[in-house]
Short mmCIF file of C-alpha atoms in Angstrom, two decimals:
data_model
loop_
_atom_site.label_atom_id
_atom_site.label_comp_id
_atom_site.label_asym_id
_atom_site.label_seq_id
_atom_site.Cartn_x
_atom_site.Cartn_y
_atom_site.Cartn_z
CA UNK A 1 -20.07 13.88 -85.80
CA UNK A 2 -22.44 12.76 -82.95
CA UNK A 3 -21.02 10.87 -80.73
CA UNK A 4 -23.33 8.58 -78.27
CA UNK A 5 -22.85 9.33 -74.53
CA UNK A 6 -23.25 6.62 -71.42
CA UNK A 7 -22.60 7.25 -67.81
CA UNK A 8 -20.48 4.69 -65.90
CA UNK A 9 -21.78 4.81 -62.53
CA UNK A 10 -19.06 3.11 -59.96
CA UNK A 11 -18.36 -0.08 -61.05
CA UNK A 12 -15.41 -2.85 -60.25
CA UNK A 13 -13.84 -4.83 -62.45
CA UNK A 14 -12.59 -8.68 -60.13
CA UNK A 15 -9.63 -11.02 -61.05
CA UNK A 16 -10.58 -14.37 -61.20
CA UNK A 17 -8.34 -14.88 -57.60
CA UNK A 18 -10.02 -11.87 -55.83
CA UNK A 19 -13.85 -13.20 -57.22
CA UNK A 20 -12.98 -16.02 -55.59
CA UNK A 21 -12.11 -15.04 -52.40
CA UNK A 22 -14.85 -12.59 -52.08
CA UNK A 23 -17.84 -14.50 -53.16
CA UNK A 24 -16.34 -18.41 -52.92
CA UNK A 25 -14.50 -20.47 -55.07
CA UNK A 26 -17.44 -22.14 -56.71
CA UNK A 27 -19.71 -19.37 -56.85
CA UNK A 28 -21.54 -19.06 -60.53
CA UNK A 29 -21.92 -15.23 -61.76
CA UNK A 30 -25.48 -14.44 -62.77
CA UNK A 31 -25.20 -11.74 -65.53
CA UNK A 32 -27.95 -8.90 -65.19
CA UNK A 33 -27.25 -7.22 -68.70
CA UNK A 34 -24.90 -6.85 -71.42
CA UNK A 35 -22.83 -3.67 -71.96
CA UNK A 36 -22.65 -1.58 -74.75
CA UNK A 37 -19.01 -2.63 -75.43
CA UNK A 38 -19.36 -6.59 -77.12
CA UNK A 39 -18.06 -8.83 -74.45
CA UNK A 40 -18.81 -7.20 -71.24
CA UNK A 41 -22.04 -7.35 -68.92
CA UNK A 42 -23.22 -6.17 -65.79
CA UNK A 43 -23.51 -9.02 -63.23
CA UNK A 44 -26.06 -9.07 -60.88
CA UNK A 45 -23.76 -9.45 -58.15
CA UNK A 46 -22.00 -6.26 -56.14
CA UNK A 47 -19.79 -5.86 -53.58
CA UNK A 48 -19.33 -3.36 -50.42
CA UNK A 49 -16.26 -0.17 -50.80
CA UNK A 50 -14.58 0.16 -47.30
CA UNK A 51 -12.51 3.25 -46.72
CA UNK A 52 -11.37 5.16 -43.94
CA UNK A 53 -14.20 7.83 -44.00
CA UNK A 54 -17.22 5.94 -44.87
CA UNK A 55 -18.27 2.98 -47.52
CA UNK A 56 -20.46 2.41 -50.24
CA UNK A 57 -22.67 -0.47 -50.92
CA UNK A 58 -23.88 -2.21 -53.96
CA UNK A 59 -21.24 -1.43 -56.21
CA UNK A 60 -21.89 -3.24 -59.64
CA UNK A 61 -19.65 -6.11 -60.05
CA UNK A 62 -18.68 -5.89 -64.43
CA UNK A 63 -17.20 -9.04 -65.79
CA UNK A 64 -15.44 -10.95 -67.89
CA UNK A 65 -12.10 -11.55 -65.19
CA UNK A 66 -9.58 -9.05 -65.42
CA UNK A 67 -5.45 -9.88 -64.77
CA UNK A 68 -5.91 -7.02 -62.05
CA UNK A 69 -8.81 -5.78 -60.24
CA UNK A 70 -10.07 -1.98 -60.78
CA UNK A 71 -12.27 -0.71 -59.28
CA UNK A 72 -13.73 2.95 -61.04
CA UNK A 73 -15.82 5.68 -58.78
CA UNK A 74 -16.63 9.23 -58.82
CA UNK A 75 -14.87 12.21 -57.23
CA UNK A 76 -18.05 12.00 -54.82
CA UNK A 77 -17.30 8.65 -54.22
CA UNK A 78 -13.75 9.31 -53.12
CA UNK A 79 -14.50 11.96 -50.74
CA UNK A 80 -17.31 9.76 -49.23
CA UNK A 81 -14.85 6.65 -48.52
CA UNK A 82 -12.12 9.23 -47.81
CA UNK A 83 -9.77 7.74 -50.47
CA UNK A 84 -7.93 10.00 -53.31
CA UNK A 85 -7.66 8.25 -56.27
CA UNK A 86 -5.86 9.27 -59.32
CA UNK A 87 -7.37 10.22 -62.94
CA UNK A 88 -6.59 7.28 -65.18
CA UNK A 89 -7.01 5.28 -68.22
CA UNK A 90 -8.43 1.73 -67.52
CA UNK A 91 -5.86 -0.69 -66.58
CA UNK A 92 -3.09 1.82 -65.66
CA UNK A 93 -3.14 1.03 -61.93
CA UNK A 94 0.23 1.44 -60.71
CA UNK A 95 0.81 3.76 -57.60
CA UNK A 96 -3.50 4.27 -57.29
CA UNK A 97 -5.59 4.08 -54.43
CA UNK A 98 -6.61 0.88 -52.35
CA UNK A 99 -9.51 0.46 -50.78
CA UNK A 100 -11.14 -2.63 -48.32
CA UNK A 101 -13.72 -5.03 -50.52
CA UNK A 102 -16.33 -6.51 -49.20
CA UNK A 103 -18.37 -9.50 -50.59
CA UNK A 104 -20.41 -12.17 -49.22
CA UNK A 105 -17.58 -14.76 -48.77
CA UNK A 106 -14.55 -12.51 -47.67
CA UNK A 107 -12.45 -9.07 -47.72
CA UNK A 108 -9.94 -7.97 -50.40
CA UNK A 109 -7.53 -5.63 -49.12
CA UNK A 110 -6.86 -3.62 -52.16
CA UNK A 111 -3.56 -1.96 -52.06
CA UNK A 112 -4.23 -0.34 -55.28
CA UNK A 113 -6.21 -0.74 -57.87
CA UNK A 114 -8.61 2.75 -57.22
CA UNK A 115 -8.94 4.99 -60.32
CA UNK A 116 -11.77 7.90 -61.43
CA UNK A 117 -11.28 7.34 -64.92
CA UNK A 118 -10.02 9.74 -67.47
CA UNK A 119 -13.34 10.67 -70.04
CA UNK A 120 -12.88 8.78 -73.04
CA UNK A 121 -14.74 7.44 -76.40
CA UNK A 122 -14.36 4.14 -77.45
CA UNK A 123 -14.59 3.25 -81.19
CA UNK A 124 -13.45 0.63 -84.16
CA UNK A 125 -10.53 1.59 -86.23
CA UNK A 126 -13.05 2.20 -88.87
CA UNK A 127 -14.70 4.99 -87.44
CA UNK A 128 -11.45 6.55 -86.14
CA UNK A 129 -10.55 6.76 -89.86
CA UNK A 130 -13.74 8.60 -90.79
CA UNK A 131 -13.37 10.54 -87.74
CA UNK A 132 -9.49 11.61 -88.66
CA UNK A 133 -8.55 10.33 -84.67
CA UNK A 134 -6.48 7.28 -83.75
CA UNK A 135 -6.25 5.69 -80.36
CA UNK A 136 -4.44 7.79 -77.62
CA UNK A 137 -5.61 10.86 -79.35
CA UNK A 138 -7.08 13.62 -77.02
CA UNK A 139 -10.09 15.42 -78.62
CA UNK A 140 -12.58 17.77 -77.52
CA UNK A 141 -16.75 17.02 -77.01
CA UNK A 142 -19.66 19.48 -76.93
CA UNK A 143 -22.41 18.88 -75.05
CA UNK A 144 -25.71 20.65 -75.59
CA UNK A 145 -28.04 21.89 -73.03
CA UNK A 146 -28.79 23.98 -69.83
CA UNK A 147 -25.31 22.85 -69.00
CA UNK A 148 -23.73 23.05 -72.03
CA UNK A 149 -19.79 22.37 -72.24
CA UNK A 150 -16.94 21.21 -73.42
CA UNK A 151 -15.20 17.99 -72.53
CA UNK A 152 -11.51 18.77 -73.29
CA UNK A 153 -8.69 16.06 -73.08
CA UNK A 154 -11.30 12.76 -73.88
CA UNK A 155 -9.00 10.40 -74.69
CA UNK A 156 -9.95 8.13 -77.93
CA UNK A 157 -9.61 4.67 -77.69
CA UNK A 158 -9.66 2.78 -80.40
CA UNK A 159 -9.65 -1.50 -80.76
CA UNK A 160 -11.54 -3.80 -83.74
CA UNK A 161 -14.28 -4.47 -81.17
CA UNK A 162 -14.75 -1.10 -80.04
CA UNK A 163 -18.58 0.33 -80.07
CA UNK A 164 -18.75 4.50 -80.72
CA UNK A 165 -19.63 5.26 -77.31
CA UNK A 166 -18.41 8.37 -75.14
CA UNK A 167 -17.91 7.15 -71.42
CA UNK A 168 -18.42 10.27 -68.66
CA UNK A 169 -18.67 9.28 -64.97
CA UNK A 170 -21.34 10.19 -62.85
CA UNK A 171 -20.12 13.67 -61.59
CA UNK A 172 -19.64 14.55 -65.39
CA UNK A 173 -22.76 13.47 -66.39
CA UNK A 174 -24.46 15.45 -63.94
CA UNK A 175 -22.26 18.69 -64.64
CA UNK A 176 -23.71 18.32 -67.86
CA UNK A 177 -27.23 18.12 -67.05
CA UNK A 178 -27.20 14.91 -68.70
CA UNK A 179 -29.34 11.83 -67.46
CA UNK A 180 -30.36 8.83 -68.10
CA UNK A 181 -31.65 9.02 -71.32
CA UNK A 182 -30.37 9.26 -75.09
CA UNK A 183 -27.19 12.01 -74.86
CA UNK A 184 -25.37 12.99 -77.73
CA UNK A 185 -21.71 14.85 -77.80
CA UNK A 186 -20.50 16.95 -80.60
CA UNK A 187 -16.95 15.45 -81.60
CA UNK A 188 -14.26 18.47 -81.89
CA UNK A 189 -10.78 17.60 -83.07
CA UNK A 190 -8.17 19.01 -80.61
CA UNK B 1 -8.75 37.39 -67.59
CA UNK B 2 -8.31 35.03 -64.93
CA UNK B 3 -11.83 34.30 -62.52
CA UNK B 4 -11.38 33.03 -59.17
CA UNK B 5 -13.34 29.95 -59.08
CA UNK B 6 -15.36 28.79 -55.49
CA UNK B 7 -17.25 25.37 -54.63
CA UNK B 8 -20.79 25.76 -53.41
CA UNK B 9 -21.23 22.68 -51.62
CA UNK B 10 -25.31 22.11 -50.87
CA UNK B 11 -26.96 24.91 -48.63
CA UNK B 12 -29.82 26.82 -47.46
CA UNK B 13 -31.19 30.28 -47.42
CA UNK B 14 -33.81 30.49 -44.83
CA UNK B 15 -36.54 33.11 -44.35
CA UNK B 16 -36.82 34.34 -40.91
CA UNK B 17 -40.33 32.38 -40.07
CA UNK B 18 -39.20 29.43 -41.78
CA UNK B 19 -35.80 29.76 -39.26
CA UNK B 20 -37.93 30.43 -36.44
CA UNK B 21 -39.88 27.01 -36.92
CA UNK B 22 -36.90 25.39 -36.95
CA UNK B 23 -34.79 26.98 -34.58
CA UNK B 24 -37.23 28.53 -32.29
CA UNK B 25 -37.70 32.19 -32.04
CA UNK B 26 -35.56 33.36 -29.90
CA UNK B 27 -32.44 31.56 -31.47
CA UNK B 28 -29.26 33.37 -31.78
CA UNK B 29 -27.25 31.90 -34.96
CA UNK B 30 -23.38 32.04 -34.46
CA UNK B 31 -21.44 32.86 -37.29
CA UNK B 32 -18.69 30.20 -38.47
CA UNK B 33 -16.87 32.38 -41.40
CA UNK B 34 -17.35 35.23 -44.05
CA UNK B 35 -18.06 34.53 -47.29
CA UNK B 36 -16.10 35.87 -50.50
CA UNK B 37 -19.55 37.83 -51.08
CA UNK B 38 -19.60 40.81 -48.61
CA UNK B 39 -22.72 40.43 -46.48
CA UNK B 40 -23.15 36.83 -46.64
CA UNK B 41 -21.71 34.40 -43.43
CA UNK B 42 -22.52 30.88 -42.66
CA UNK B 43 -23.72 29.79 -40.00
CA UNK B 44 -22.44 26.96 -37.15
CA UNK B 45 -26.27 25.70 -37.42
CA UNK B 46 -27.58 23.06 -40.18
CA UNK B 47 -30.47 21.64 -41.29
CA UNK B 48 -31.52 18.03 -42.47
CA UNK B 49 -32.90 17.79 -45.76
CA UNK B 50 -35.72 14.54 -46.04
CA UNK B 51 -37.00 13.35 -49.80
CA UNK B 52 -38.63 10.57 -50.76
CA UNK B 53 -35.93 8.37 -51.29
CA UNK B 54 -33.73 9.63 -48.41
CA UNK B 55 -32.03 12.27 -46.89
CA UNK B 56 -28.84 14.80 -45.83
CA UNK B 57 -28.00 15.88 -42.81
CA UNK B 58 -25.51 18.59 -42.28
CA UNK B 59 -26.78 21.12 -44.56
CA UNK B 60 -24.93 24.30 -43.68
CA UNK B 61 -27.18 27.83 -43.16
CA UNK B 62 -26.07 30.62 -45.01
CA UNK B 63 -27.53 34.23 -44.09
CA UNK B 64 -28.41 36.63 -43.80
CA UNK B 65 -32.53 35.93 -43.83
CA UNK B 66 -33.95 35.87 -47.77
CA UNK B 67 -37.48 36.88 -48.28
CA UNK B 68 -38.02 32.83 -49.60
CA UNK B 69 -36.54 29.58 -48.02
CA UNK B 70 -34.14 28.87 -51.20
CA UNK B 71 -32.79 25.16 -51.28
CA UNK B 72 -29.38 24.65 -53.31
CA UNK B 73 -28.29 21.23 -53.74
CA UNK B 74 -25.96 18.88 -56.49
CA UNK B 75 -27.85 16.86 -59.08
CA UNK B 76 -25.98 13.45 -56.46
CA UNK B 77 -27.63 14.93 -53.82
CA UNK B 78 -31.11 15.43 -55.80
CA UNK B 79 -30.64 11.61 -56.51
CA UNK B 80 -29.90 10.51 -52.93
CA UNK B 81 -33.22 12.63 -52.06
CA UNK B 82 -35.21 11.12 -54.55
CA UNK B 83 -36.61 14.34 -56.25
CA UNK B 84 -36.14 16.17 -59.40
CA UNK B 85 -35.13 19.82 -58.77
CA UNK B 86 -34.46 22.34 -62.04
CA UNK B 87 -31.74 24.20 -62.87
CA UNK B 88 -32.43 27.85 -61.74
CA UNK B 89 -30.66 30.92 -60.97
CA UNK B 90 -31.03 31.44 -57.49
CA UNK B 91 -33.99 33.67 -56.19
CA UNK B 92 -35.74 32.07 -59.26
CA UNK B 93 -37.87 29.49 -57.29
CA UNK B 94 -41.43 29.51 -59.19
CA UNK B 95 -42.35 25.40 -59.90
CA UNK B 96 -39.52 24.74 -58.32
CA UNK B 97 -38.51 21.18 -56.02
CA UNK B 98 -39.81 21.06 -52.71
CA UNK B 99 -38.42 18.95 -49.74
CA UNK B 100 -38.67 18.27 -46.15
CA UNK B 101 -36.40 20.77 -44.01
CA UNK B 102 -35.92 18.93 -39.87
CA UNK B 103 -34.45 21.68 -37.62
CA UNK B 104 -33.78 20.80 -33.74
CA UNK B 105 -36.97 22.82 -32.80
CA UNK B 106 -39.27 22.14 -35.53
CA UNK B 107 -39.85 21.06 -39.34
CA UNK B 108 -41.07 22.43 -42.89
CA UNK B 109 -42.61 21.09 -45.48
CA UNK B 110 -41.16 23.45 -48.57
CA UNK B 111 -43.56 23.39 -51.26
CA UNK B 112 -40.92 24.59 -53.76
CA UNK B 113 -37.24 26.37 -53.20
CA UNK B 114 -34.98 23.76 -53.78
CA UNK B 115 -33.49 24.40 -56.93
CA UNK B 116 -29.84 23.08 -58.77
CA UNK B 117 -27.52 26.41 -58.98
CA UNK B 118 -27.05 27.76 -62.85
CA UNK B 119 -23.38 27.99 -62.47
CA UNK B 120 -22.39 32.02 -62.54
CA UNK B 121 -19.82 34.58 -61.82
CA UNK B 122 -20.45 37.38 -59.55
CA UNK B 123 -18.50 40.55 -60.27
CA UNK B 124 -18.93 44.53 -59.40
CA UNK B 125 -19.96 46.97 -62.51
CA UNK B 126 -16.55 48.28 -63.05
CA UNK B 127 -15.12 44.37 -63.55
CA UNK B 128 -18.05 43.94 -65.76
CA UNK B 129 -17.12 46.80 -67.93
CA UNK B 130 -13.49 46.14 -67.83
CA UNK B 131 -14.55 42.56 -68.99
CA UNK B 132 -16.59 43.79 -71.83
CA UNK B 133 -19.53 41.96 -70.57
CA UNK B 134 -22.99 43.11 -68.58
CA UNK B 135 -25.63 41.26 -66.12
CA UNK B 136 -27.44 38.34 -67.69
CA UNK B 137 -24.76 37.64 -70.31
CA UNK B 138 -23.89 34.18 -70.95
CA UNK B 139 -19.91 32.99 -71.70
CA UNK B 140 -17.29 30.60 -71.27
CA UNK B 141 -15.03 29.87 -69.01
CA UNK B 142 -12.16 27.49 -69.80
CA UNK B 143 -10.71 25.60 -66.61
CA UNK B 144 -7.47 23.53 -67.24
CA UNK B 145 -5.70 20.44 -65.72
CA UNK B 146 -6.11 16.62 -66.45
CA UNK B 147 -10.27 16.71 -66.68
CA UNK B 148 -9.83 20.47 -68.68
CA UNK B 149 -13.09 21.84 -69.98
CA UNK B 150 -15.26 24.79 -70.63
CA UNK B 151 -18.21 25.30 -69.36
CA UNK B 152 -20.38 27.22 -71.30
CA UNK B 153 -24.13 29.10 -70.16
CA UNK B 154 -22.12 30.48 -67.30
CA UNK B 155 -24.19 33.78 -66.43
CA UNK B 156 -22.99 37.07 -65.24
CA UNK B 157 -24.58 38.68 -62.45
CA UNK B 158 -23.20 42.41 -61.85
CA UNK B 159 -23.91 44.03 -58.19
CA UNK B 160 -21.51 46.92 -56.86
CA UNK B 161 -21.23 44.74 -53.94
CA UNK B 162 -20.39 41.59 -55.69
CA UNK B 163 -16.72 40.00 -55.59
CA UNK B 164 -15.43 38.73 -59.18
CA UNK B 165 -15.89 34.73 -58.57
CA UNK B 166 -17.16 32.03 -59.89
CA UNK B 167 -19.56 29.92 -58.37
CA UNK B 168 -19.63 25.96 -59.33
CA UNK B 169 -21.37 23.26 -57.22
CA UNK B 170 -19.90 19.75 -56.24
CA UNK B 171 -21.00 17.58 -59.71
CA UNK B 172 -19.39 20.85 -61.44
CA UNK B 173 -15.90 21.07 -59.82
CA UNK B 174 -15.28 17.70 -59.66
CA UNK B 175 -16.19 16.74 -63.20
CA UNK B 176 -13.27 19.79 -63.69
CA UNK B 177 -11.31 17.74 -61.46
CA UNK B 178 -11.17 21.52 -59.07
CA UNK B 179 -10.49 20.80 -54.85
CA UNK B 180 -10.77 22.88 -52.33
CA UNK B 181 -7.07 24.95 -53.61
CA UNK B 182 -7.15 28.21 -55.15
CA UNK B 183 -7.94 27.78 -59.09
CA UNK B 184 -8.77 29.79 -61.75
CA UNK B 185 -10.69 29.84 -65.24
CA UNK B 186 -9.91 31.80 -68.32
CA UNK B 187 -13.43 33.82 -69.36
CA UNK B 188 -14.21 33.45 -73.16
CA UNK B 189 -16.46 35.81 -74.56
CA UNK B 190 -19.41 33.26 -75.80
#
């Protein structure tokens, strides 16, 4: 089964409290592009990372709200804003890294809220029954090329508006050899 | 059979006219440590790297001189650069990136060196025979923890004066989730 591969390149995800504080209460999001995933889009908007080593600027602000705000970098990233993050699954936030947010209208100061996320596929409970997975599963991916490997441990996530889509960050991605354009993973049941 | 695993963060090999341009030629280099491969030290002294879209300062020296100026780098740093290096073993520099090296004393335009390291384990003949495997072979190696894979293509390059190790860049050991600590990969016979 060939599953379809995107690289999520640092990203944050705002809480309707912290969007306001860091780009003004009646500020109106401009959307740049929707996501893969029905429901999400890229907003043209971004914000500056603040850490004690260094920041990072233009970091692509992802909407709808969230309850809490996440914010999802690279292993690269870390080291550059001399934060360590934990690997986690989206929205499991408790006892990760904080890091200073910077927008046009104000500062967050995150205590946490910092994650590199754990690889992971999302799909529609259809598809996880073809597949033989359900959600929380841990499978293994094959990726073809120069690089060639094997994503171990990618968790599968599974919800009714779930696209197929494999999500590696940017230091996976590149370990693969993969770029920009059309990927495809191998799906291997653990 | 367990393989020592090292980071090569981004470097450069230097030949000795292209170190005299850029350190002038009377220049002694100091030695800041020993490398795992007997023979090979870096140096105190660095180099900026300058691409098209930006550049790195702090690249360390490695020596001793090469016959060719070799350029290793990460696919992040290729990006940050702005060019489009392959994925080589090293030595193999034909059509290969160039870039702008800035030295204290003087600059040089590479025409092509700067490559993306194949990732590879170094071992002496007798390891390779105990191993069941000879120079040029390709095979897996299987790294655990939380972001476990196996990377596959990993080639094996015997020399009696090579130490068993294997050599990943930055993208590579932190899409393994690997720091700076001792860790070790399993070698699968591809």
């Amino acid at each position: 089964m060939k599953i379809p591969i995107e690289i999520s390149a640092r990203h944050i995800h705002l809480s309707k409290p912290h969007a306001q504080v860091l780009f003004g209460a009646g500020h109106e999001f401009k959307v740049l592009k929707e996501l893969s995933q029905p429901g999400q889009f890229a907003y043209v908007e971004t914000v500056k990372l603040v850490g004690p080593k260094g920041e990072i600027d233009n970091v692509r602000y992802l909407g709808p709200f969230r309850a809490r705000t996440q914010v999802e970098i690279s292993e690269t990233d870390a080291r550059k804003l001399g934060i360590d993050p934990p690997f986690r699954r989206s929205g499991d936030l408790t006892g990760s890294a904080g890091v200073k947010i910077v927008g046009p209208k104000g500062e967050v100061d995150l205590k946490e809220g910092v994650i590199i996320a754990l690889r992971h596929i999302h799909m529609d409970p259809i598809t996880a029954e073809k597949l033989g997975v359900k959600d929380g599963d841990r499978v293994k991916v094959d990726v073809d090329g120069v690089r060639d490997l094997v994503f171990e441990n990618v968790i599968v996530r599974v919800r009714d508006d779930f696209k197929l889509s494999m999500h590696l960050d940017t230091d996976e991605a590149n370990a693969a050899g993969i770029d920009e354009e059309n990927h495809f993973g191998e799906l291997i049941k653990a």
